[in-house]
Structures are given as structure tokens and as C-alpha cells.
Coordinates of C-alpha atoms in Angstrom, one line a residue:
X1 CA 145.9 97.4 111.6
X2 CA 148.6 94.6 111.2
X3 CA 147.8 91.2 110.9
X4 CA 150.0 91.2 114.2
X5 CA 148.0 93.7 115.8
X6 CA 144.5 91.6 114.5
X7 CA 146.8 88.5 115.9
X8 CA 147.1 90.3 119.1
X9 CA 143.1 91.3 119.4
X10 CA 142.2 87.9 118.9
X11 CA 144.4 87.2 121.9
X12 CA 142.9 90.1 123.9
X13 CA 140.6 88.7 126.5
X14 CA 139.1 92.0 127.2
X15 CA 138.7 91.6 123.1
X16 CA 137.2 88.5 123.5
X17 CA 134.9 89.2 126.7
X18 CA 133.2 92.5 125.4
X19 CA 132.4 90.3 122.3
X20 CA 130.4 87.7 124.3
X21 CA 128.9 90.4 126.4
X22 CA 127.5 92.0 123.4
X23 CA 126.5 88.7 121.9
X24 CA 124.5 87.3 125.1
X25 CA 123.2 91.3 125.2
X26 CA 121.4 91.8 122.2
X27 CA 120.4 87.8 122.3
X28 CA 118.7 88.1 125.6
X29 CA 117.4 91.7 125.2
X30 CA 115.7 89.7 121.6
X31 CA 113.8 87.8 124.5
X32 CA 113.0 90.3 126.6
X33 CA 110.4 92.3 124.4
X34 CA 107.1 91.7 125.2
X35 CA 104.9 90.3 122.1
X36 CA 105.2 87.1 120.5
X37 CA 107.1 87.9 116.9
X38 CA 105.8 86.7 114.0
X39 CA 102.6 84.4 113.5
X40 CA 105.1 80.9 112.7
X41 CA 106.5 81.2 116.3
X42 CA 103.0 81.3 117.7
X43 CA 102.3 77.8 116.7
X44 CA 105.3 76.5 118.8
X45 CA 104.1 78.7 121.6
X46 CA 100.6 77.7 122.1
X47 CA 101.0 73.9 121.0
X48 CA 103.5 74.0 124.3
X49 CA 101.0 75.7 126.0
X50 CA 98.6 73.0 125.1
X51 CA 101.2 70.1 126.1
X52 CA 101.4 71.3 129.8
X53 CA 97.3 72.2 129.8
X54 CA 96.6 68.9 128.2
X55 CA 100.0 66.8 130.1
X56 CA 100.6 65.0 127.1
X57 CA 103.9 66.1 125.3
X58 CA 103.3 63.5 122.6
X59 CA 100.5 65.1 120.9
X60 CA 101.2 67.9 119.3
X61 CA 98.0 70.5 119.1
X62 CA 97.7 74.1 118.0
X63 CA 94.5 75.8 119.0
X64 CA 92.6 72.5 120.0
X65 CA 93.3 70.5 116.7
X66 CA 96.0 67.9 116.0
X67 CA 99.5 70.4 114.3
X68 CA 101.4 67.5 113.0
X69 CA 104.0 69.4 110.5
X70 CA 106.9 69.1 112.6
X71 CA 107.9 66.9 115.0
X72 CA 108.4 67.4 118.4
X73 CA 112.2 69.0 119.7
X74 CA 111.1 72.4 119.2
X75 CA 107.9 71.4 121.1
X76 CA 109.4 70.1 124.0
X77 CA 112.0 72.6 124.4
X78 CA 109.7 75.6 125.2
X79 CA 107.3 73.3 126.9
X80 CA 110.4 72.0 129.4
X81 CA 110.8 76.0 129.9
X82 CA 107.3 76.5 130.6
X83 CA 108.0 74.3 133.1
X84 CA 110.8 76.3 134.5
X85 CA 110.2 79.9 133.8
X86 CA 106.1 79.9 133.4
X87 CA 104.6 80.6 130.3
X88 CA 105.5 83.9 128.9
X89 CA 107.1 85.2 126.2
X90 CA 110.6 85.3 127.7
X91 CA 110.3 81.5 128.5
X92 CA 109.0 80.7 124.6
X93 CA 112.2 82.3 123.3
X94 CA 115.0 81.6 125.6
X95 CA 115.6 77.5 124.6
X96 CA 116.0 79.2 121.0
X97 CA 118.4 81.8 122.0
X98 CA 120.2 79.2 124.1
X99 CA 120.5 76.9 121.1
X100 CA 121.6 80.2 119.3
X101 CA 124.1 80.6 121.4
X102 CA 125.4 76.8 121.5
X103 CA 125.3 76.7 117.7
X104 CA 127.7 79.3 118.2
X105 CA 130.1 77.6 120.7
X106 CA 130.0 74.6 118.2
X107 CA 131.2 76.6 115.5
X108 CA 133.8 77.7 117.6
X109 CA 135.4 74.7 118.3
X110 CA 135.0 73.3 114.9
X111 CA 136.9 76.6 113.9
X112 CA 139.7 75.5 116.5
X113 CA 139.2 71.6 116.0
X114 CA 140.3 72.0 111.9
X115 CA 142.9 75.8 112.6
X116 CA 143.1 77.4 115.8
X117 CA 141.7 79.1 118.4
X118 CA 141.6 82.6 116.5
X119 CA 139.8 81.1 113.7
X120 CA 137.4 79.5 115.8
X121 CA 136.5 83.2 117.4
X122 CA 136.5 84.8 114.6
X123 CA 133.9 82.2 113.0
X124 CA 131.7 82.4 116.3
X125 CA 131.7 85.6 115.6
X126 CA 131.1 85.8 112.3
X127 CA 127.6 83.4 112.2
X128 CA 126.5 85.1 115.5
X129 CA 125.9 88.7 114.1
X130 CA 124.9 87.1 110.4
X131 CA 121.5 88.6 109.3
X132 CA 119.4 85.4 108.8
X133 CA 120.8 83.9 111.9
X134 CA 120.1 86.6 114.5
X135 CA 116.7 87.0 112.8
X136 CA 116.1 83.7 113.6
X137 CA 117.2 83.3 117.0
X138 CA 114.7 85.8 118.2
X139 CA 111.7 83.6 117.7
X140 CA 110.2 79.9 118.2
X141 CA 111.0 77.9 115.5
X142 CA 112.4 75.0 114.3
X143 CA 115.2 76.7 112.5
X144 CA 118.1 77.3 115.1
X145 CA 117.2 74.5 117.6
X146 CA 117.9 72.1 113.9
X147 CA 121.5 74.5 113.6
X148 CA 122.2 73.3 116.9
X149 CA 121.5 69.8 116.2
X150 CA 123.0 70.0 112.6
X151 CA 126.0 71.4 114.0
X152 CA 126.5 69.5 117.2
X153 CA 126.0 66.0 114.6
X154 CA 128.9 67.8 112.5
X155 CA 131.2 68.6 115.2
X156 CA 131.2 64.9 116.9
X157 CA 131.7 63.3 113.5
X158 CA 135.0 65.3 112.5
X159 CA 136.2 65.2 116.0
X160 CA 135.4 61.5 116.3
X161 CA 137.1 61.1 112.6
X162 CA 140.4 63.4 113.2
X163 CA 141.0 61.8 116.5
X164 CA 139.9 58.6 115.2
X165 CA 137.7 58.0 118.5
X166 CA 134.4 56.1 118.2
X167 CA 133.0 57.4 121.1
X168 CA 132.8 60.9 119.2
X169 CA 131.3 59.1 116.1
X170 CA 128.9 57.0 118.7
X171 CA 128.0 60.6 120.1
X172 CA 127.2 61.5 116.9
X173 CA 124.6 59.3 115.8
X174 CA 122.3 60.4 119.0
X175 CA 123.1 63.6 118.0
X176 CA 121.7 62.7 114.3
X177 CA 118.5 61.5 116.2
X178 CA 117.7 64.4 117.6
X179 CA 118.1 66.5 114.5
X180 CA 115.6 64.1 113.0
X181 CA 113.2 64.6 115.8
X182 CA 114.0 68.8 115.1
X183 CA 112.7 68.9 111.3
X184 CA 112.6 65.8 109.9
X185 CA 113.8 62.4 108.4
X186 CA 115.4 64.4 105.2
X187 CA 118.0 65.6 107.2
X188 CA 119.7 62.0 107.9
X189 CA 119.9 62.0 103.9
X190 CA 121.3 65.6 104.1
X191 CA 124.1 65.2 106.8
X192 CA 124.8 61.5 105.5
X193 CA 125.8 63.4 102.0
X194 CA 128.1 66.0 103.8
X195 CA 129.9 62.9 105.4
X196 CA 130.0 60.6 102.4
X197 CA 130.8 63.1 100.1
X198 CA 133.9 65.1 102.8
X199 CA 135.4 61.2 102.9
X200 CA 135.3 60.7 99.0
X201 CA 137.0 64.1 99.2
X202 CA 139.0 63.0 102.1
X203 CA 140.6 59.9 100.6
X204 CA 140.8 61.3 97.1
X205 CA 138.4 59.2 95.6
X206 CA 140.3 56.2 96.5
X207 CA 137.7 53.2 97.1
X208 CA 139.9 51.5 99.1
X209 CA 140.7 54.3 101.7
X210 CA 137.1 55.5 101.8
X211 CA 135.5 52.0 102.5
X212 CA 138.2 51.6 105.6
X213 CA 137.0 55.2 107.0
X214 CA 133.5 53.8 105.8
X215 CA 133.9 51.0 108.4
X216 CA 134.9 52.9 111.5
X217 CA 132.1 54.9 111.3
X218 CA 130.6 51.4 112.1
X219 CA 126.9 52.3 110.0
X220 CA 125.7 49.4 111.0
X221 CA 126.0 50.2 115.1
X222 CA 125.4 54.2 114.2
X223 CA 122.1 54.4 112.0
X224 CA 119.9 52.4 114.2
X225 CA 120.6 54.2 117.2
X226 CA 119.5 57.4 115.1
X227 CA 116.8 55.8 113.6
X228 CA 115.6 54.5 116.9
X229 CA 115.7 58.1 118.1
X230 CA 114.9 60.0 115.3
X231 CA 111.9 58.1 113.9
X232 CA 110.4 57.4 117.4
X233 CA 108.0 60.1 117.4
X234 CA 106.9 59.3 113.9
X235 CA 106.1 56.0 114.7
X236 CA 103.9 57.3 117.7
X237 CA 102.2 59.8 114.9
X238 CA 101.3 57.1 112.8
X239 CA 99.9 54.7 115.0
X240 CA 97.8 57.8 117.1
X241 CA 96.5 59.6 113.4
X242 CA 97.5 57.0 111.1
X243 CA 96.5 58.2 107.3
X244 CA 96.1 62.1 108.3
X245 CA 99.8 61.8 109.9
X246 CA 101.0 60.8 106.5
X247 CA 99.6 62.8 104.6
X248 CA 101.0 65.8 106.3
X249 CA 104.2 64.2 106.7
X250 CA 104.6 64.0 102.6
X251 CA 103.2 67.3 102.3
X252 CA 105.9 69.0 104.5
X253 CA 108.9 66.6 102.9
X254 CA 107.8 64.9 100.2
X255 CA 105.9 67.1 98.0
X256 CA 108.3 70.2 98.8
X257 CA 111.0 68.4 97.2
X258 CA 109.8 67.1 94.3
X259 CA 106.2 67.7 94.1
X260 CA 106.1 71.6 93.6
X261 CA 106.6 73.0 90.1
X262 CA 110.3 74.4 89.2
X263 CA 110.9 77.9 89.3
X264 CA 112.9 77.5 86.3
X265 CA 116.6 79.4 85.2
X266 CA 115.6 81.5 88.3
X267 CA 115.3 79.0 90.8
X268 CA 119.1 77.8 90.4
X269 CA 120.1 81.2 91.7
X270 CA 117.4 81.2 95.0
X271 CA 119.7 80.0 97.9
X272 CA 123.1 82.2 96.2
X273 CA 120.5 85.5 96.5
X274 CA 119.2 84.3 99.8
X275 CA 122.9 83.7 101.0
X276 CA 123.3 87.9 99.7
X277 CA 121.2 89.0 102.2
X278 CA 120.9 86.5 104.6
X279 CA 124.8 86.6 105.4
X280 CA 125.3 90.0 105.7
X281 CA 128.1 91.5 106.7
X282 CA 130.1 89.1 105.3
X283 CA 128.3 87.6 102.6
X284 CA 130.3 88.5 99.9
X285 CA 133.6 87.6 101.7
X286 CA 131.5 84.1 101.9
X287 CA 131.9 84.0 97.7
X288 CA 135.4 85.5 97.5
X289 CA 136.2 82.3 100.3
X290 CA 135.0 79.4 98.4
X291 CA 136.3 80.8 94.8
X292 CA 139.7 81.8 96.2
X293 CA 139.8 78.1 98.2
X294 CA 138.7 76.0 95.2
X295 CA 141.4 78.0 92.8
X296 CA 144.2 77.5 95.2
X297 CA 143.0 73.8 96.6
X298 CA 142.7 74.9 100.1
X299 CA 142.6 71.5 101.3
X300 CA 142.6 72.7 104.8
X301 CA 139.2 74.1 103.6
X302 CA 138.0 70.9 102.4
X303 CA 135.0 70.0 105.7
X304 CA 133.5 73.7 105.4
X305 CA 133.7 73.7 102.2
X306 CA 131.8 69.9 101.3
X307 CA 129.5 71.2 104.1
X308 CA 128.6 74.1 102.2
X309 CA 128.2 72.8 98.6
X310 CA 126.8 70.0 99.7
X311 CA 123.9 71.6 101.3
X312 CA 123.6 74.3 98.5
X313 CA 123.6 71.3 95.7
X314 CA 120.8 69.1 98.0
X315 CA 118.4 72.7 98.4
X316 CA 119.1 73.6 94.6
X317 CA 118.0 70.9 92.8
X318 CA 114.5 70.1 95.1
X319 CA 112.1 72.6 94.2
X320 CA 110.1 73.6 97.1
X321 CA 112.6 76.4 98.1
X322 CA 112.5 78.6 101.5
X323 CA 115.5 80.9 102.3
X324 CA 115.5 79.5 106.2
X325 CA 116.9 76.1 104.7
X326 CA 120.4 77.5 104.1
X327 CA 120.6 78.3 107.8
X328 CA 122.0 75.1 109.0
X329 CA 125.0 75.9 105.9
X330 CA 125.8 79.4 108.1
X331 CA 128.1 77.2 110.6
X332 CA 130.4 76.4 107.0
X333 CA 129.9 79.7 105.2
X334 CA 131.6 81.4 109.0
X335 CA 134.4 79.5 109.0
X336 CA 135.2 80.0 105.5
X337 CA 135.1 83.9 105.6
X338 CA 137.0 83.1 109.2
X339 CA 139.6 81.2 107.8
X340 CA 140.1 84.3 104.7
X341 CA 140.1 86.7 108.4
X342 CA 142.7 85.5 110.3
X343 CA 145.0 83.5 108.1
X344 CA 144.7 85.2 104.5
X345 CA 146.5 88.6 103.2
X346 CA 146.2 89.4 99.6
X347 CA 149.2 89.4 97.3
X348 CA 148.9 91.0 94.1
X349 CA 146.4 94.2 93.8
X350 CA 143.3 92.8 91.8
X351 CA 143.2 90.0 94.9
X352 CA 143.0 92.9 97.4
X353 CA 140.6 94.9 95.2
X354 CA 138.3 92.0 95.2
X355 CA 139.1 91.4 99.1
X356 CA 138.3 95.1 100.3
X357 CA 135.4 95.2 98.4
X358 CA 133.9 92.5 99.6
X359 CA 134.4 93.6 102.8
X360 CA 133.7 97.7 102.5
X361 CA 130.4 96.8 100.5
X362 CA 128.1 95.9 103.6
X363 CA 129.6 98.4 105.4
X364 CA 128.0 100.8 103.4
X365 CA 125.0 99.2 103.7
X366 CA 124.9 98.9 107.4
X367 CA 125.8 102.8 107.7
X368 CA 123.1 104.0 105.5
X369 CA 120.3 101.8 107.1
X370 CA 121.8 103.0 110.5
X371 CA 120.9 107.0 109.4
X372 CA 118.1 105.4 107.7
X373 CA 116.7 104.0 110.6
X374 CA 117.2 107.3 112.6
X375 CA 115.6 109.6 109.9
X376 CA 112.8 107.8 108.9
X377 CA 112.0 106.9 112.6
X378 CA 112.8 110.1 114.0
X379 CA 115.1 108.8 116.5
X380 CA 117.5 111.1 118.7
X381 CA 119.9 113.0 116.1
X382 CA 122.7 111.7 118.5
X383 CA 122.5 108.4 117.0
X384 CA 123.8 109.8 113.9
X385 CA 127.0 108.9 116.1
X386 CA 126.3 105.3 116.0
X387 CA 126.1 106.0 111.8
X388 CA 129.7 107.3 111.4
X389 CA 131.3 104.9 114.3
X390 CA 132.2 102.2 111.4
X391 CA 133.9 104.7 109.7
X392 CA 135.8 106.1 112.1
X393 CA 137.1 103.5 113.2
X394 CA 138.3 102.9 109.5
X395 CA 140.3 106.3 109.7
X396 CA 141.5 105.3 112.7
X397 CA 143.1 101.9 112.3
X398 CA 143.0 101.5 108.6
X399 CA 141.7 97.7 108.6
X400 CA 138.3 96.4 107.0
X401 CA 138.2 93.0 107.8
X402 CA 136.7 93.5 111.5
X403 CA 134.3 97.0 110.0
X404 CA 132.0 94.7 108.8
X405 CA 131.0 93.3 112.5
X406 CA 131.5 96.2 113.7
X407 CA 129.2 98.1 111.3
X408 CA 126.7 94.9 112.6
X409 CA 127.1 95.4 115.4
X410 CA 125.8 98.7 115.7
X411 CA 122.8 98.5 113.7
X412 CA 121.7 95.6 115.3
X413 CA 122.3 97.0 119.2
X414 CA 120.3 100.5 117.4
X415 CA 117.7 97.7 115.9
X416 CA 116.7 96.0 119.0
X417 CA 116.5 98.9 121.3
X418 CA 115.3 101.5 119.0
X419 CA 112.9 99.9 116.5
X420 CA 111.8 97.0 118.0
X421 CA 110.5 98.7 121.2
X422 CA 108.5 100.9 118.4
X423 CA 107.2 97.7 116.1
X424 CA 105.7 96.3 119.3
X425 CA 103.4 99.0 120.3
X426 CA 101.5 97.9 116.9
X427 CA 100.8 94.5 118.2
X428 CA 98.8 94.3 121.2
X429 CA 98.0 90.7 120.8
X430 CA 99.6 90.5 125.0
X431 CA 96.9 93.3 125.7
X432 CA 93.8 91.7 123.9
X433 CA 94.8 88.6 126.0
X434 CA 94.8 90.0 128.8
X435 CA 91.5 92.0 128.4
X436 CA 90.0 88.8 127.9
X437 CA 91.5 86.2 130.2
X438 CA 90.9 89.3 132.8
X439 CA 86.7 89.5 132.2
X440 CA 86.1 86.2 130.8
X441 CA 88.1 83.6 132.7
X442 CA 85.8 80.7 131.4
X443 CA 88.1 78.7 129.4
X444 CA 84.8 77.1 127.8
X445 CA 84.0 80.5 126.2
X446 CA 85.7 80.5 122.8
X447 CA 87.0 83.4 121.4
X448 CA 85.3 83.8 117.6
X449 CA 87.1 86.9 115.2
X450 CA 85.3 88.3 112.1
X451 CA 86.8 87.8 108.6
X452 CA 90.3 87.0 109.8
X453 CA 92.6 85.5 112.0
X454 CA 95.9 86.4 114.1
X455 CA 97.9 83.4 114.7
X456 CA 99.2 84.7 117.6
X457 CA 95.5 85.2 119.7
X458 CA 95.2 81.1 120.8
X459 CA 98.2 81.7 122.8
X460 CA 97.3 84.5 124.3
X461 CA 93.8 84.3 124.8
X462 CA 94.2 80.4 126.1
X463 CA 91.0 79.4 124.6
X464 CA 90.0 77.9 121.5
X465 CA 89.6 80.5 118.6
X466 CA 87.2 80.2 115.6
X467 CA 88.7 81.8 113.0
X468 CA 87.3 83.8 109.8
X469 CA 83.5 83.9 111.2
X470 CA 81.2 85.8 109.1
X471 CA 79.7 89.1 110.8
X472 CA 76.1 87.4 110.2
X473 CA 77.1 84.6 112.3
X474 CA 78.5 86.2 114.4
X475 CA 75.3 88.5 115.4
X476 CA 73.3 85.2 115.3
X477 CA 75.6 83.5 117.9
X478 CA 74.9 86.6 120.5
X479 CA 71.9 85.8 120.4
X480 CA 72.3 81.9 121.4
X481 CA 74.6 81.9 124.0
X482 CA 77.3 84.1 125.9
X483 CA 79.4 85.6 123.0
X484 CA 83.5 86.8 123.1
X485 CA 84.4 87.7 119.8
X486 CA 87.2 90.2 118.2
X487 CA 84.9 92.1 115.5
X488 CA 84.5 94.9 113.2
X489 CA 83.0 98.5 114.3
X490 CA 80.1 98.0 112.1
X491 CA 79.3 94.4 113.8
X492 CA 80.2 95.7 117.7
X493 CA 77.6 98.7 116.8
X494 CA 74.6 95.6 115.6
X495 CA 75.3 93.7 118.6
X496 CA 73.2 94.7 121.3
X497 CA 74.6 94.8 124.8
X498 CA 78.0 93.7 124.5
X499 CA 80.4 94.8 126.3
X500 CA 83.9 96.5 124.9
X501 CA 87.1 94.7 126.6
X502 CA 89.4 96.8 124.4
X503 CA 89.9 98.2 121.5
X504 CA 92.5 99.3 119.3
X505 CA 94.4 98.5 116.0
X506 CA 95.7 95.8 114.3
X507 CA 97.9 94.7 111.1
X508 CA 95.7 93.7 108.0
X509 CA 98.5 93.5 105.6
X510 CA 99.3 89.4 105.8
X511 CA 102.1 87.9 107.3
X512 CA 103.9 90.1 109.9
X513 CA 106.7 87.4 109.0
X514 CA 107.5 89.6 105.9
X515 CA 109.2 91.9 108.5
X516 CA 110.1 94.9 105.8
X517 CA 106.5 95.4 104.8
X518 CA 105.2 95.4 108.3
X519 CA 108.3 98.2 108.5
X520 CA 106.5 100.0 106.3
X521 CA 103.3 100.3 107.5
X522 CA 104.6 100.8 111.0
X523 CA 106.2 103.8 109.5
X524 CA 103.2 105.4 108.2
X525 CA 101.2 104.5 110.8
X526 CA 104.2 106.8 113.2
X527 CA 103.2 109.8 110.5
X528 CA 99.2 109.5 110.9
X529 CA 98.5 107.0 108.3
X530 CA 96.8 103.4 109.6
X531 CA 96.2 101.9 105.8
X532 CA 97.8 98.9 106.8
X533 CA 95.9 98.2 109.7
X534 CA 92.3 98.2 110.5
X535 CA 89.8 99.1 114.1
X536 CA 89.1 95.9 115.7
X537 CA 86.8 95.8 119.4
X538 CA 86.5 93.1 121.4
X539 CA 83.6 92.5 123.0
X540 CA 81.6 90.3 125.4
X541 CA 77.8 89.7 125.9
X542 CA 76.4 87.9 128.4
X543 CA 73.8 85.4 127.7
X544 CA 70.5 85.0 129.5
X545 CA 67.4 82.9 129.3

């Protein structure tokens, strides 16, 4: 394929429409799926839940006690859907998937605000089907309604300062406010960084230029607006939980910066190894594009870029370090690879050694966890089709720089239809609910488990849960008063006339957030073997005088 004939797919609208049909596809089908995901995304769940039970949306409480980690956006989003859709799973996930799929429209028009409109596709593209993104846009969390936020703050600023309109750069600032209300006061130091350090850039370190561009961004109207909005909600905090507010506050800021001890050599490398994996397909491409734009002073490049090594300097050198904090970088890394897409050919052969392979790579990758996936899971043998698509369609057209998505593509359609749908039937947590809110609609009976506890079970069970009871206790509190409790075999078979609402399975193995281990022991549970989860019955006795 040319780069006229790429030219000319870009312009394709049926190009263009079976794109977005995909995207919104495997987005929405994400939300479909019954269970709630991982245990982090049960906290936003039930502390919504919680806000419409308790009609307060300014206190924030998971499982009957104050949760005051985050502030509220994230919150109030799947609470305002509650409101809408009901509380269910599909209504917990689709403000994430909609911010998903506005971060994505953003870094479309950022892409045609700074190139064109091909660029801009291509980078919408691009972040849509990267790894770490689409991971996280399946699931409540903070992380993509902040990349919305992040990016929306972003696009108003450089359209505001290219067009030199105010009204843009006013926009901004409210937009600033409600990324602080997303995740925090640190990101007003974090975006204010990427602007300050894009106009030194901008101006050529020239003091007098950068002070004048300084001025029309008019600070001193700007930062109070965002202030006002941003730090509202801490305010509240403090004056409802005073000292305990704060204490959490520098815990999940603070502390995590500075306070943690350094990782060392290592722990320079964490967010270039996270940015490996976490932008796959075209993570590589990501590293070619900022080497290949720094060595021939793509000045063009300049906002993406600043955006980038801005970010990756800021998570670097503080030493509490979490791979989904590159996230909101994902908008600059897509339209760098975009940009080396649409607009780049290679001249002389090492550049299109380096270029292919960065491109063919995770390919390679993508088809072997595509057979993987239908081997190990014993899927139908005609999805071997899916396996060798990619590279047919490299015989046929003799271009890489679209295989990569393509090769994405596929695995993740194969992912979310094949394997998901399989992962789920090993967390009944929807199930357990049910069974109890079924038998036991008393929302004064708590729910107590033995020796653990699933984050996901206050949500579903819409109760308080007591967590990590001992089975001693337990058997003593049957005996006091009306008893619902998710136990142990050996503890169901003490208790005297209790009652079995279900039984069944469930993971042991820690977080289900570590998704590859939870793989893992999904796999051997499909071939007989259960060593990563244990027999769990819950039961209900009845208490009388």
C-alpha cells in the first residue's frame, strides 16, 4: 500500500465508519458482561450505591464507612447513571466507557487542531485500541474519567492559545477544576508544567515572549475559577472529617510522591517498561517517534511531545509509582506514533529497518496470543482464522503501518467475546447477591464472611459486610441472633440449622486486578484443577428466642 492509497483510506468514510463501529462494539460489549471486574471498581460501584441509598452525594462511603481516597467525579458520574439506567453493572460502566470514548474524540481534534484531519483519525485510533487504555475503560475507576478531563483541559488550552481566544483558555480552567475533583490537587501542578514548560518551548526560551503568552492566559482570572471548583469538595471533606480527611488526603498524594522509599537504578525505567506493554501495538513506534522528532527538531511535534516528557519526568522522579499514571500521557504518545503514520516515510534503509520493526514486532505478539488464546482455551479451531488474518493482509497489501491495529483489533474482538464470557463464569459474586438479597431482604441483617473478603460482595449484597471474621465467632454469633454469613465447609457443617443459599467457588489467589494470574488459574480450573480457588456456602439461620 502507497502512502496515496493509506491517503485515500483515511479519506474512506466507509474506512472511517467501520472503525467507529468497531470501537463503540467492543466498548459497549466491555459493559455488557455481567460481573463487576476487578475489586478497585467495586469501591466506585457501591459508594454510588450508597449515595442514592443514603441521598447524599457529598459523602463518600464504601460499605457503611467514610472512603475518602478520591474525590468525588468518578462518584457522581455512576451515581447520575444510577439515576438513569438503575443500578446494574451496565449502568456502573457506561459513564467510563463514555469518557473513553470522549477522550478519544479529544484526541482527534487535537490531532486535526495541530495537522489534519487524517492525523487526527489515525491518533483516535491509535489510543482507542492501546492495551492499557481499553483495559481501563472497561471498569469504574478514576483513571479514564481523569483522561477525559486531562485531555479536554489540554485541548481548550492549545485551541484557546493557537487561536489566541480567551474564551477557550476561560473554558479551560473549568475544565482544570474538574480534573481536580477526578484525582486530585497534584494534577493542577502536573498540567500547569505541560503548559509552562510547551510555552518556554514555544517562545524559545525568550523571557520576553513567554511572559506576554504568560499574560493572556490571564492566571490571575483562570486559577481561581479552578481552585474554586477543584478544591470545593476538599474543603467540604475537611470541615465534615477534619484530621482523618487529611490524613488520607496525604497518604494518597503526599506520601506517594515523596514519602515511599526509591526503587532505586530500577525505578527510572518503571513508566518506559509500563509504556512497553501498556501501549501495545504501537508502543515501540511511540519510542522510534519521540527519538526520530527530537533528532530532526520536529517542531510541529513540539505540544505532544512536552506533553509526554513532561508527564514522564513528573512520575519518574516521585517515587510512589503505579503504571495507571501514564494513562493520561496515552492522548501525546497517539499522536506522536500518528503523526510518524500518516506524514512520515523512511529514507535511507537502517530508518526503515528501525520503522518496520517497530511496527512488525507487536504484530507478532498479537498473532501468537490470538492461537494462544484459542489453544489453551480450547476455542473453535476456526478462530485460527482470526490468527493468520494480520498476516494476510500483509501478503496482500504489503503495508505495516495499519497491521498493527489490525492485529489489535482482532485479539481484542476474540478477547471480549471469547475469554471474557469464560473469566466470568468464575465469579459469581451477581449470583451470591442475588441468593441473598432473594431470602434475606432485611437490609439490617449484615452479611459476615470467614477469613477473607471480596470487595466486590457490599455491592452486591447491599448490606453492610464484616469482613475477615474468625470461624469461632462466627459459630458464636448463630447462636445470638439471625446469622447470614459466606463461610468455609468445615464451619457450614458446625453450624446447626442453617440454611444453604448457594454454593459454589471462588478465587483465593489475591487481587483479581492482577488479570494474568487470575488467567491462569481460570485455565486450570477449565482442565479440573480449582488450586486457585476455594468452596465457600452461604448460609442463613434464623434466630429464635
Amino acid at each position: 500500500m502507497s502512502q496515496e492509497k493509506l491517503d485515500s483510506l483515511l479519506n474512506n468514510r466507509w474506512f472511517v465508519a467501520l472503525f467507529l463501529f468497531f470501537t463503540v462494539f467492543i466498548y459497549f460489549w466491555n459493559i455488557w458482561l455481567n460481573d463487576i471486574w476487578i475489586p478497585n471498581e467495586a469501591f466506585y460501584a457501591e459508594a454510588a450505591r450508597e449515595m442514592l441509598e443514603n441521598k447524599n452525594f457529598f459523602d463518600i462511603y464504601y460499605n457503611y464507612e467514610p472512603r475518602l481516597n478520591k474525590p468525588p467525579m468518578t462518584y457522581w458520574l455512576v451515581a447520575f447513571s444510577y439515576l438513569i439506567f438503575g443500578i446494574n453493572e451496565f449502568a456502573t460502566r457506561l459513564p467510563i466507557v463514555l469518557t473513553a470514548l470522549g477522550s478519544n474524540v479529544l484526541v482527534y481534534l487535537i490531532g486535526k487542531e495541530l495537522f489534519d484531519r487524517k492525523v487526527g483519525i489515525v491518533a483516535a485510533a491509535v489510543m482507542a485500541f492501546s492495551f492499557q487504555f481499553v483495559i481501563n475503560s472497561r471498569y469504574a475507576s478514576p483513571e479514564v474519567p481523569l483522561t477525559f478531563f486531562f485531555t479536554l483541559t489540554l485541548y481548550l488550552f492549545i485551541v484557546g492559545y493557537k487561536r489566541k481566544k480567551f474564551l477557550y483558555i476561560l473554558l479551560s480552567y473549568v475544565a482544570l477544576g474538574l480534573t481536580i475533583l477526578t484525582k486530585g490537587y497534584p494534577y493542577l501542578i502536573i498540567i500547569g508544567a505541560i503548559v509552562i514548560v510547551y510555552l518556554l518551548f514555544e517562545n524559545g526560551f525568550r523571557p520576553k515572549e513567554f511572559f506576554k503568552d504568560l499574560k493572556f492566559l490571564h492566571l490571575e482570572i483562570g486559577l481561581p475559577i479552578a481552585i474554586v471548583i477543584g478544591f470545593s469538595w476538599y474543603v467540604y471533606a475537611y470541615m465534615k472529617f477534619g484530621q482523618e480527611f487529611v490524613q488520607v488526603t496525604l497518604e494518597e498524594t503526599i506520601k506517594r510522591a515523596i514519602g515511599k522509599k526509591s526503587g532505586g537504578f530500577s525505578s527510572l525505567f518503571f513508566y518506559f517498561v509500563v509504556i512497553l506493554w501498556g501501549f501495545l501495538p504501537y508502543s515501540l513506534m511511540v519510542y522510534y517517534g519521540v527519538f526520530r522528532a527530537i533528532k530532526d527538531k520536529a517542531r510541529e511535534l513540539m505540544f505532544p511531545l512536552v506533553w509526554l516528557l513532561t508527564m514522564l519526568t513528573i512520575f519518574t522522579i516521585a517515587k510512589g509509582k503505579i503504571p495507571v499514571y501514564i494513562i493520561q500521557a496515552h492522548g501525546a504518545m497517539s499522536l506522536i506514533v500518528a503523526y510518524y503514520l500518516v506524514r512520515y516515510s523512511p529514507k535511507n534503509q537502517i530508518d526503515k529497518v528501525f520503522y518496520g520493526v517497530s511496527l512488525f514486532i507487536p504484530v507478532i505478539v498479537a498473532v501468537a496470543a490470538i492461537a494462544g488464546m484459542v489453544y489453551f482455551f480450547r476455542l473453535d479451531y476456526m478462530y485460527y482464522i482470526a490468527a493468520i488474518f494480520p498476516i494476510l493482509y500483509l501478503v496482500r497489501y504489503r503495508e505495516i503501518r495499519l497491521l498493527p491495529f489490525i492485529s489489535t483489533l482482532v485479539l481484542f474482538y476474540m478477547f471480549v467475546v471469547s475469554i471474557l464470557p469464560v473469566v466470568e463464569k468464575f465469579r459469581p459474586y451477581d449470583k451470591i447477591g442475588m441468593a441473598i438479597n432473594d431470602n434475606v431482604p432485611e437490609k439490617n441483617i449484615p452479611l459476615y464472611i470467614e477469613n477473607r473478603f471480596w470487595h466486590n460482595l457490599p455491592f452486591y449484597a447491599q448490606r453492610k459486610v464484616y469482613r475477615n471474621i474468625p470461624s469461632l465467632k462466627i459459630i458464636k454469633l448463630s447462636e445470638e441472633k439471625p446469622l447470614l454469613a459466606l463461610v468455609r465447609p468445615e464451619t457450614y457443617r458446625k453450624i446447626n440449622g442453617a440454611v444453604v443459599l448457594w454454593n459454589g467457588y471462588l478465587y483465593k489467589k489475591g487481587s483479581e486486578s492482577r488479570f494474568a494470574i487470575l488467567l491462569k488459574y481460570v485455565f486450570k480450573a477449565l482442565h479440573g484443577d480449582f488450586s486457585g480457588f476455594e468452596k465457600r456456602y452461604l448460609i442463613y439461620k434464623r434466630w429464635v428466642r
